[in-house]
């Protein structure tokens, strides 16, 4: 067994899995503290690395694509303070850290764990029920439905309709985006039969985030929902199967094609008479249509 104990957290590797426990230091992010202890099976790992600095270093885990619903829902946008797969290591623990890295790498080699994507989540995602207050709403998820209760700061387009309940069966995707610069972040749910996307500020299926301390916690809601949606690999396989079952589109009938070309000739004539097309342009376009006929 290999173990690293730091203010930032404690990582333990027993040969089969890594147990990641966030530290109690005040610098540990609220997201990591709320997420709590993570058990990462060896099969979910694509690699491990350690970057040394003069005063401290950073230990990083790289998970296989599709293994963790949190990483999928956040799209790789979790910054260093909030990323649970990074550990800040003091310089006096560099030797232990290098031993830890070697142990994990050796286990990956011995078990012949591939680094490619997986077709099922290997981590369960945050536990439910879960409720987070941030931005312009309180978002709650009980495992079967999402409930959005608007705060007084929400736009009238949202608050006028009252609290919103989204059954899990109606949700096709979820996305968390942090605040970057002057651009606000959001937690957005894609819902079947919903209108096209509008800005999160007015979207009744989205929570707008303004860059405050609790904003990253909305990523927990996103991950909890994502963990209960069909895995992206399963959706892709289903789409491929449906495409294979669909008959090819019938070729247009000759008479329909002929009528369309006649209409095109009439349109070209009108454009020429109105001066939109020059004589040369009209002649070239007409010849192209006649060749098709």
mmCIF file of C-alpha atoms in Angstrom:
data_model
loop_
_atom_site.group_PDB
_atom_site.id
_atom_site.type_symbol
_atom_site.label_atom_id
_atom_site.label_comp_id
_atom_site.label_asym_id
_atom_site.label_seq_id
_atom_site.Cartn_x
_atom_site.Cartn_y
_atom_site.Cartn_z
ATOM 1 C CA UNK A 1 0.000 0.000 0.000
ATOM 2 C CA UNK A 2 1.180 3.537 -0.807
ATOM 3 C CA UNK A 3 -0.035 6.645 0.991
ATOM 4 C CA UNK A 4 0.456 10.411 0.814
ATOM 5 C CA UNK A 5 -0.846 12.664 3.605
ATOM 6 C CA UNK A 6 -0.885 16.411 2.951
ATOM 7 C CA UNK A 7 -2.849 19.477 4.073
ATOM 8 C CA UNK A 8 -4.514 19.414 0.669
ATOM 9 C CA UNK A 9 -5.716 15.831 1.164
ATOM 10 C CA UNK A 10 -4.785 12.189 1.590
ATOM 11 C CA UNK A 11 -4.343 9.703 -1.244
ATOM 12 C CA UNK A 12 -4.102 5.966 -0.553
ATOM 13 C CA UNK A 13 -3.462 3.229 -3.116
ATOM 14 C CA UNK A 14 -4.065 -0.414 -2.162
ATOM 15 C CA UNK A 15 -3.273 -1.995 -5.524
ATOM 16 C CA UNK A 16 -6.875 -2.110 -6.738
ATOM 17 C CA UNK A 17 -8.144 1.431 -6.213
ATOM 18 C CA UNK A 18 -7.160 4.902 -5.057
ATOM 19 C CA UNK A 19 -8.955 6.503 -2.134
ATOM 20 C CA UNK A 20 -8.893 10.302 -2.419
ATOM 21 C CA UNK A 21 -9.840 12.212 0.723
ATOM 22 C CA UNK A 22 -9.904 16.039 0.655
ATOM 23 C CA UNK A 23 -7.961 17.821 3.392
ATOM 24 C CA UNK A 24 -9.407 20.077 6.055
ATOM 25 C CA UNK A 25 -7.150 22.991 5.264
ATOM 26 C CA UNK A 26 -8.945 26.289 4.646
ATOM 27 C CA UNK A 27 -7.477 26.413 1.135
ATOM 28 C CA UNK A 28 -9.265 23.218 0.078
ATOM 29 C CA UNK A 29 -12.138 24.226 -2.199
ATOM 30 C CA UNK A 30 -15.775 23.998 -1.176
ATOM 31 C CA UNK A 31 -16.499 21.709 -4.128
ATOM 32 C CA UNK A 32 -13.893 19.144 -3.063
ATOM 33 C CA UNK A 33 -15.092 19.214 0.548
ATOM 34 C CA UNK A 34 -18.726 18.703 -0.482
ATOM 35 C CA UNK A 35 -17.793 15.970 -2.954
ATOM 36 C CA UNK A 36 -16.052 14.123 -0.134
ATOM 37 C CA UNK A 37 -14.027 10.941 -0.399
ATOM 38 C CA UNK A 38 -13.662 9.337 -3.818
ATOM 39 C CA UNK A 39 -12.847 5.712 -4.536
ATOM 40 C CA UNK A 40 -11.264 5.481 -7.981
ATOM 41 C CA UNK A 41 -10.859 1.917 -9.327
ATOM 42 C CA UNK A 42 -7.608 1.183 -11.114
ATOM 43 C CA UNK A 43 -9.585 0.374 -14.271
ATOM 44 C CA UNK A 44 -10.737 4.017 -14.430
ATOM 45 C CA UNK A 45 -7.187 5.376 -14.676
ATOM 46 C CA UNK A 46 -5.441 6.368 -17.873
ATOM 47 C CA UNK A 47 -2.300 7.630 -16.138
ATOM 48 C CA UNK A 48 -0.670 9.536 -13.278
ATOM 49 C CA UNK A 49 1.907 12.344 -13.272
ATOM 50 C CA UNK A 50 3.838 14.472 -10.801
ATOM 51 C CA UNK A 51 5.096 18.000 -11.465
ATOM 52 C CA UNK A 52 7.731 19.331 -9.073
ATOM 53 C CA UNK A 53 8.183 22.957 -8.106
ATOM 54 C CA UNK A 54 10.603 24.738 -5.785
ATOM 55 C CA UNK A 55 8.218 24.871 -2.825
ATOM 56 C CA UNK A 56 5.480 22.464 -3.825
ATOM 57 C CA UNK A 57 4.493 20.045 -6.533
ATOM 58 C CA UNK A 58 1.249 18.802 -8.030
ATOM 59 C CA UNK A 59 0.194 15.172 -8.306
ATOM 60 C CA UNK A 60 -2.367 14.530 -11.046
ATOM 61 C CA UNK A 61 -4.547 11.610 -12.040
ATOM 62 C CA UNK A 62 -5.743 11.265 -15.612
ATOM 63 C CA UNK A 63 -8.972 9.301 -15.902
ATOM 64 C CA UNK A 64 -10.116 7.388 -18.942
ATOM 65 C CA UNK A 65 -12.605 9.249 -21.089
ATOM 66 C CA UNK A 66 -16.152 8.477 -19.980
ATOM 67 C CA UNK A 67 -15.173 6.953 -16.615
ATOM 68 C CA UNK A 68 -16.390 9.785 -14.383
ATOM 69 C CA UNK A 69 -19.752 11.594 -14.760
ATOM 70 C CA UNK A 70 -18.326 14.664 -13.003
ATOM 71 C CA UNK A 71 -15.594 15.134 -15.602
ATOM 72 C CA UNK A 72 -18.038 14.487 -18.438
ATOM 73 C CA UNK A 73 -20.646 16.963 -17.171
ATOM 74 C CA UNK A 74 -18.054 19.686 -16.595
ATOM 75 C CA UNK A 75 -16.286 19.055 -19.898
ATOM 76 C CA UNK A 76 -12.799 19.401 -18.444
ATOM 77 C CA UNK A 77 -13.552 22.924 -17.194
ATOM 78 C CA UNK A 78 -12.836 22.294 -13.502
ATOM 79 C CA UNK A 79 -9.921 24.533 -12.524
ATOM 80 C CA UNK A 80 -7.093 23.421 -10.249
ATOM 81 C CA UNK A 81 -8.622 24.426 -6.895
ATOM 82 C CA UNK A 82 -11.757 22.378 -7.635
ATOM 83 C CA UNK A 83 -10.314 19.381 -9.483
ATOM 84 C CA UNK A 84 -10.516 16.368 -7.120
ATOM 85 C CA UNK A 85 -7.900 14.505 -9.164
ATOM 86 C CA UNK A 86 -5.084 16.886 -8.260
ATOM 87 C CA UNK A 87 -3.130 17.001 -4.992
ATOM 88 C CA UNK A 88 -0.781 19.736 -3.803
ATOM 89 C CA UNK A 89 2.380 18.142 -2.388
ATOM 90 C CA UNK A 90 4.974 19.887 -0.179
ATOM 91 C CA UNK A 91 8.603 19.617 -1.295
ATOM 92 C CA UNK A 92 9.624 17.477 1.704
ATOM 93 C CA UNK A 93 7.278 14.722 0.450
ATOM 94 C CA UNK A 94 8.647 14.487 -3.094
ATOM 95 C CA UNK A 95 10.340 11.150 -2.442
ATOM 96 C CA UNK A 96 7.151 9.556 -1.119
ATOM 97 C CA UNK A 97 5.211 11.010 -4.046
ATOM 98 C CA UNK A 98 7.569 9.514 -6.618
ATOM 99 C CA UNK A 99 7.223 6.120 -4.908
ATOM 100 C CA UNK A 100 3.432 6.538 -5.015
ATOM 101 C CA UNK A 101 3.524 7.320 -8.746
ATOM 102 C CA UNK A 102 5.711 4.287 -9.437
ATOM 103 C CA UNK A 103 3.337 1.996 -7.538
ATOM 104 C CA UNK A 104 0.314 3.184 -9.517
ATOM 105 C CA UNK A 105 2.126 2.985 -12.856
ATOM 106 C CA UNK A 106 3.395 -0.519 -12.109
ATOM 107 C CA UNK A 107 -0.138 -1.645 -11.231
ATOM 108 C CA UNK A 108 -1.467 -0.200 -14.493
ATOM 109 C CA UNK A 109 1.181 -2.135 -16.411
ATOM 110 C CA UNK A 110 0.679 -5.396 -14.528
ATOM 111 C CA UNK A 111 -3.117 -5.263 -14.923
ATOM 112 C CA UNK A 112 -2.737 -4.109 -18.523
ATOM 113 C CA UNK A 113 -5.284 -1.362 -18.015
ATOM 114 C CA UNK A 114 -5.968 0.345 -21.369
ATOM 115 C CA UNK A 115 -5.900 4.140 -21.504
ATOM 116 C CA UNK A 116 -8.709 4.460 -24.034
ATOM 117 C CA UNK A 117 -12.332 5.481 -23.387
ATOM 118 C CA UNK A 118 -14.815 3.305 -21.514
ATOM 119 C CA UNK A 119 -18.424 2.506 -22.385
ATOM 120 C CA UNK A 120 -19.835 2.785 -18.833
ATOM 121 C CA UNK A 121 -19.267 5.038 -15.842
ATOM 122 C CA UNK A 122 -16.766 3.536 -13.388
ATOM 123 C CA UNK A 123 -17.513 6.092 -10.660
ATOM 124 C CA UNK A 124 -21.012 6.581 -9.236
ATOM 125 C CA UNK A 125 -21.177 10.364 -9.151
ATOM 126 C CA UNK A 126 -22.366 12.464 -6.175
ATOM 127 C CA UNK A 127 -24.956 10.914 -3.886
ATOM 128 C CA UNK A 128 -28.554 12.132 -3.833
ATOM 129 C CA UNK A 129 -30.715 13.842 -2.664
ATOM 130 C CA UNK A 130 -28.704 16.939 -3.418
ATOM 131 C CA UNK A 131 -29.547 20.628 -3.234
ATOM 132 C CA UNK A 132 -27.383 23.623 -4.154
ATOM 133 C CA UNK A 133 -28.146 27.335 -3.903
ATOM 134 C CA UNK A 134 -26.099 29.450 -6.295
ATOM 135 C CA UNK A 135 -26.635 31.995 -9.024
ATOM 136 C CA UNK A 136 -30.279 32.781 -9.717
ATOM 137 C CA UNK A 137 -31.778 29.503 -8.403
ATOM 138 C CA UNK A 138 -31.766 26.635 -5.951
ATOM 139 C CA UNK A 139 -31.246 23.385 -7.879
ATOM 140 C CA UNK A 140 -32.309 20.117 -6.244
ATOM 141 C CA UNK A 141 -32.096 16.548 -7.505
ATOM 142 C CA UNK A 142 -33.565 13.470 -5.819
ATOM 143 C CA UNK A 143 -32.478 10.891 -8.377
ATOM 144 C CA UNK A 144 -35.714 11.069 -10.380
ATOM 145 C CA UNK A 145 -36.366 14.756 -10.996
ATOM 146 C CA UNK A 146 -34.623 18.120 -10.994
ATOM 147 C CA UNK A 147 -36.338 21.049 -9.322
ATOM 148 C CA UNK A 148 -35.346 24.660 -10.005
ATOM 149 C CA UNK A 149 -36.615 27.272 -7.550
ATOM 150 C CA UNK A 150 -35.903 30.813 -8.684
ATOM 151 C CA UNK A 151 -34.395 33.458 -6.432
ATOM 152 C CA UNK A 152 -35.465 37.078 -6.431
ATOM 153 C CA UNK A 153 -32.512 37.907 -8.707
ATOM 154 C CA UNK A 154 -33.886 35.707 -11.509
ATOM 155 C CA UNK A 155 -35.323 37.341 -14.614
ATOM 156 C CA UNK A 156 -39.090 37.660 -14.931
ATOM 157 C CA UNK A 157 -39.000 35.211 -17.846
ATOM 158 C CA UNK A 158 -38.087 32.534 -15.301
ATOM 159 C CA UNK A 159 -39.691 33.600 -12.040
ATOM 160 C CA UNK A 160 -43.090 34.383 -13.570
ATOM 161 C CA UNK A 161 -43.635 30.698 -14.350
ATOM 162 C CA UNK A 162 -42.758 29.617 -10.796
ATOM 163 C CA UNK A 163 -40.569 26.677 -9.743
ATOM 164 C CA UNK A 164 -39.702 24.243 -12.517
ATOM 165 C CA UNK A 165 -39.623 20.462 -12.248
ATOM 166 C CA UNK A 166 -37.778 18.391 -14.847
ATOM 167 C CA UNK A 167 -38.295 14.608 -14.769
ATOM 168 C CA UNK A 168 -35.096 12.720 -15.394
ATOM 169 C CA UNK A 169 -36.794 10.894 -18.288
ATOM 170 C CA UNK A 170 -37.178 14.241 -20.098
ATOM 171 C CA UNK A 171 -33.531 15.289 -19.719
ATOM 172 C CA UNK A 172 -31.218 14.331 -22.576
ATOM 173 C CA UNK A 173 -28.058 16.187 -21.516
ATOM 174 C CA UNK A 174 -26.613 18.409 -18.791
ATOM 175 C CA UNK A 175 -23.835 20.989 -18.976
ATOM 176 C CA UNK A 176 -21.945 23.023 -16.388
ATOM 177 C CA UNK A 177 -19.956 26.062 -17.476
ATOM 178 C CA UNK A 178 -17.937 28.192 -14.997
ATOM 179 C CA UNK A 179 -17.809 31.956 -15.064
ATOM 180 C CA UNK A 180 -14.900 33.141 -17.216
ATOM 181 C CA UNK A 181 -13.942 36.800 -17.194
ATOM 182 C CA UNK A 182 -17.005 38.902 -17.889
ATOM 183 C CA UNK A 183 -18.980 35.944 -19.222
ATOM 184 C CA UNK A 184 -21.337 34.349 -16.700
ATOM 185 C CA UNK A 185 -21.408 30.611 -16.153
ATOM 186 C CA UNK A 186 -24.406 28.301 -16.114
ATOM 187 C CA UNK A 187 -25.891 24.924 -15.323
ATOM 188 C CA UNK A 188 -28.089 23.927 -18.255
ATOM 189 C CA UNK A 189 -30.374 20.956 -18.855
ATOM 190 C CA UNK A 190 -31.297 19.923 -22.380
ATOM 191 C CA UNK A 191 -34.917 18.790 -22.316
ATOM 192 C CA UNK A 192 -36.900 16.877 -24.930
ATOM 193 C CA UNK A 193 -39.282 18.998 -26.990
ATOM 194 C CA UNK A 194 -37.865 22.185 -25.446
ATOM 195 C CA UNK A 195 -37.389 25.272 -27.615
ATOM 196 C CA UNK A 196 -33.981 26.088 -29.009
ATOM 197 C CA UNK A 197 -31.372 27.304 -26.558
ATOM 198 C CA UNK A 198 -31.659 30.847 -25.290
ATOM 199 C CA UNK A 199 -29.170 32.645 -23.034
ATOM 200 C CA UNK A 200 -29.093 31.036 -19.544
ATOM 201 C CA UNK A 201 -30.325 34.312 -18.092
ATOM 202 C CA UNK A 202 -33.728 33.664 -19.717
ATOM 203 C CA UNK A 203 -33.671 29.885 -20.174
ATOM 204 C CA UNK A 204 -36.157 28.183 -17.778
ATOM 205 C CA UNK A 205 -34.034 25.016 -17.990
ATOM 206 C CA UNK A 206 -30.813 26.747 -16.929
ATOM 207 C CA UNK A 207 -29.295 28.326 -13.833
ATOM 208 C CA UNK A 208 -27.206 31.426 -14.451
ATOM 209 C CA UNK A 209 -23.979 31.655 -12.407
ATOM 210 C CA UNK A 210 -22.166 34.877 -11.590
ATOM 211 C CA UNK A 211 -18.793 33.714 -10.325
ATOM 212 C CA UNK A 212 -19.494 33.535 -6.592
ATOM 213 C CA UNK A 213 -18.023 31.053 -4.110
ATOM 214 C CA UNK A 214 -20.831 28.471 -4.311
ATOM 215 C CA UNK A 215 -21.041 28.409 -8.112
ATOM 216 C CA UNK A 216 -18.772 25.333 -8.499
ATOM 217 C CA UNK A 217 -21.191 23.329 -6.335
ATOM 218 C CA UNK A 218 -23.630 23.330 -9.252
ATOM 219 C CA UNK A 219 -21.164 20.939 -10.890
ATOM 220 C CA UNK A 220 -22.246 18.376 -8.274
ATOM 221 C CA UNK A 221 -25.847 18.611 -9.479
ATOM 222 C CA UNK A 222 -24.663 18.272 -13.066
ATOM 223 C CA UNK A 223 -22.609 15.177 -12.191
ATOM 224 C CA UNK A 224 -25.406 13.540 -10.190
ATOM 225 C CA UNK A 225 -27.793 13.923 -13.131
ATOM 226 C CA UNK A 226 -25.155 12.865 -15.669
ATOM 227 C CA UNK A 227 -24.471 9.654 -13.733
ATOM 228 C CA UNK A 228 -28.119 8.636 -14.180
ATOM 229 C CA UNK A 229 -28.361 9.445 -17.881
ATOM 230 C CA UNK A 230 -27.385 6.909 -20.552
ATOM 231 C CA UNK A 231 -23.625 6.788 -20.998
ATOM 232 C CA UNK A 232 -22.391 8.787 -24.029
ATOM 233 C CA UNK A 233 -20.995 5.597 -25.579
ATOM 234 C CA UNK A 234 -24.402 3.930 -25.299
ATOM 235 C CA UNK A 235 -26.110 6.918 -26.944
ATOM 236 C CA UNK A 236 -23.586 6.880 -29.777
ATOM 237 C CA UNK A 237 -24.109 3.146 -30.320
ATOM 238 C CA UNK A 238 -27.887 3.640 -30.369
ATOM 239 C CA UNK A 239 -27.600 6.447 -32.894
ATOM 240 C CA UNK A 240 -25.408 4.271 -35.137
ATOM 241 C CA UNK A 241 -27.883 1.395 -34.883
ATOM 242 C CA UNK A 242 -30.784 3.650 -35.805
ATOM 243 C CA UNK A 243 -28.866 5.057 -38.746
ATOM 244 C CA UNK A 244 -28.094 1.536 -39.980
ATOM 245 C CA UNK A 245 -31.767 0.543 -39.756
ATOM 246 C CA UNK A 246 -33.037 3.576 -41.655
ATOM 247 C CA UNK A 247 -33.726 2.919 -45.344
ATOM 248 C CA UNK A 248 -31.878 5.159 -47.780
ATOM 249 C CA UNK A 249 -33.727 8.252 -48.881
ATOM 250 C CA UNK A 250 -35.530 7.654 -52.177
ATOM 251 C CA UNK A 251 -34.101 9.402 -55.211
ATOM 252 C CA UNK A 252 -36.316 12.188 -56.556
ATOM 253 C CA UNK A 253 -38.581 11.192 -59.405
ATOM 254 C CA UNK A 254 -37.456 12.299 -62.843
ATOM 255 C CA UNK A 255 -40.570 14.348 -63.408
ATOM 256 C CA UNK A 256 -40.146 16.124 -60.070
ATOM 257 C CA UNK A 257 -36.549 16.957 -60.934
ATOM 258 C CA UNK A 258 -37.603 18.215 -64.392
ATOM 259 C CA UNK A 259 -40.260 20.494 -62.881
ATOM 260 C CA UNK A 260 -37.738 21.888 -60.397
ATOM 261 C CA UNK A 261 -35.342 22.738 -63.219
ATOM 262 C CA UNK A 262 -38.122 24.498 -65.152
ATOM 263 C CA UNK A 263 -38.937 26.567 -62.064
ATOM 264 C CA UNK A 264 -35.249 27.426 -61.777
ATOM 265 C CA UNK A 265 -35.203 28.643 -65.383
ATOM 266 C CA UNK A 266 -38.189 30.902 -64.711
ATOM 267 C CA UNK A 267 -36.484 32.286 -61.589
ATOM 268 C CA UNK A 268 -33.310 33.005 -63.548
ATOM 269 C CA UNK A 269 -35.333 34.816 -66.205
ATOM 270 C CA UNK A 270 -36.990 37.023 -63.583
ATOM 271 C CA UNK A 271 -33.630 37.821 -61.984
ATOM 272 C CA UNK A 272 -32.240 38.743 -65.428
ATOM 273 C CA UNK A 273 -35.180 40.987 -66.292
ATOM 274 C CA UNK A 274 -34.963 42.765 -62.949
ATOM 275 C CA UNK A 275 -31.269 43.465 -63.454
ATOM 276 C CA UNK A 276 -29.954 41.247 -60.639
ATOM 277 C CA UNK A 277 -28.130 39.032 -63.167
ATOM 278 C CA UNK A 278 -26.031 40.413 -66.004
ATOM 279 C CA UNK A 279 -26.375 38.988 -69.523
ATOM 280 C CA UNK A 280 -23.234 36.912 -69.039
ATOM 281 C CA UNK A 281 -24.308 35.600 -65.639
ATOM 282 C CA UNK A 282 -27.758 34.711 -66.939
ATOM 283 C CA UNK A 283 -26.334 32.866 -69.950
ATOM 284 C CA UNK A 284 -23.942 30.798 -67.842
ATOM 285 C CA UNK A 285 -26.615 29.914 -65.270
ATOM 286 C CA UNK A 286 -29.136 28.986 -67.947
ATOM 287 C CA UNK A 287 -26.645 26.731 -69.725
ATOM 288 C CA UNK A 288 -25.893 24.916 -66.453
ATOM 289 C CA UNK A 289 -29.629 24.224 -65.905
ATOM 290 C CA UNK A 290 -30.164 23.095 -69.489
ATOM 291 C CA UNK A 291 -27.267 20.633 -69.208
ATOM 292 C CA UNK A 292 -28.931 19.053 -66.160
ATOM 293 C CA UNK A 293 -32.181 18.699 -68.109
#
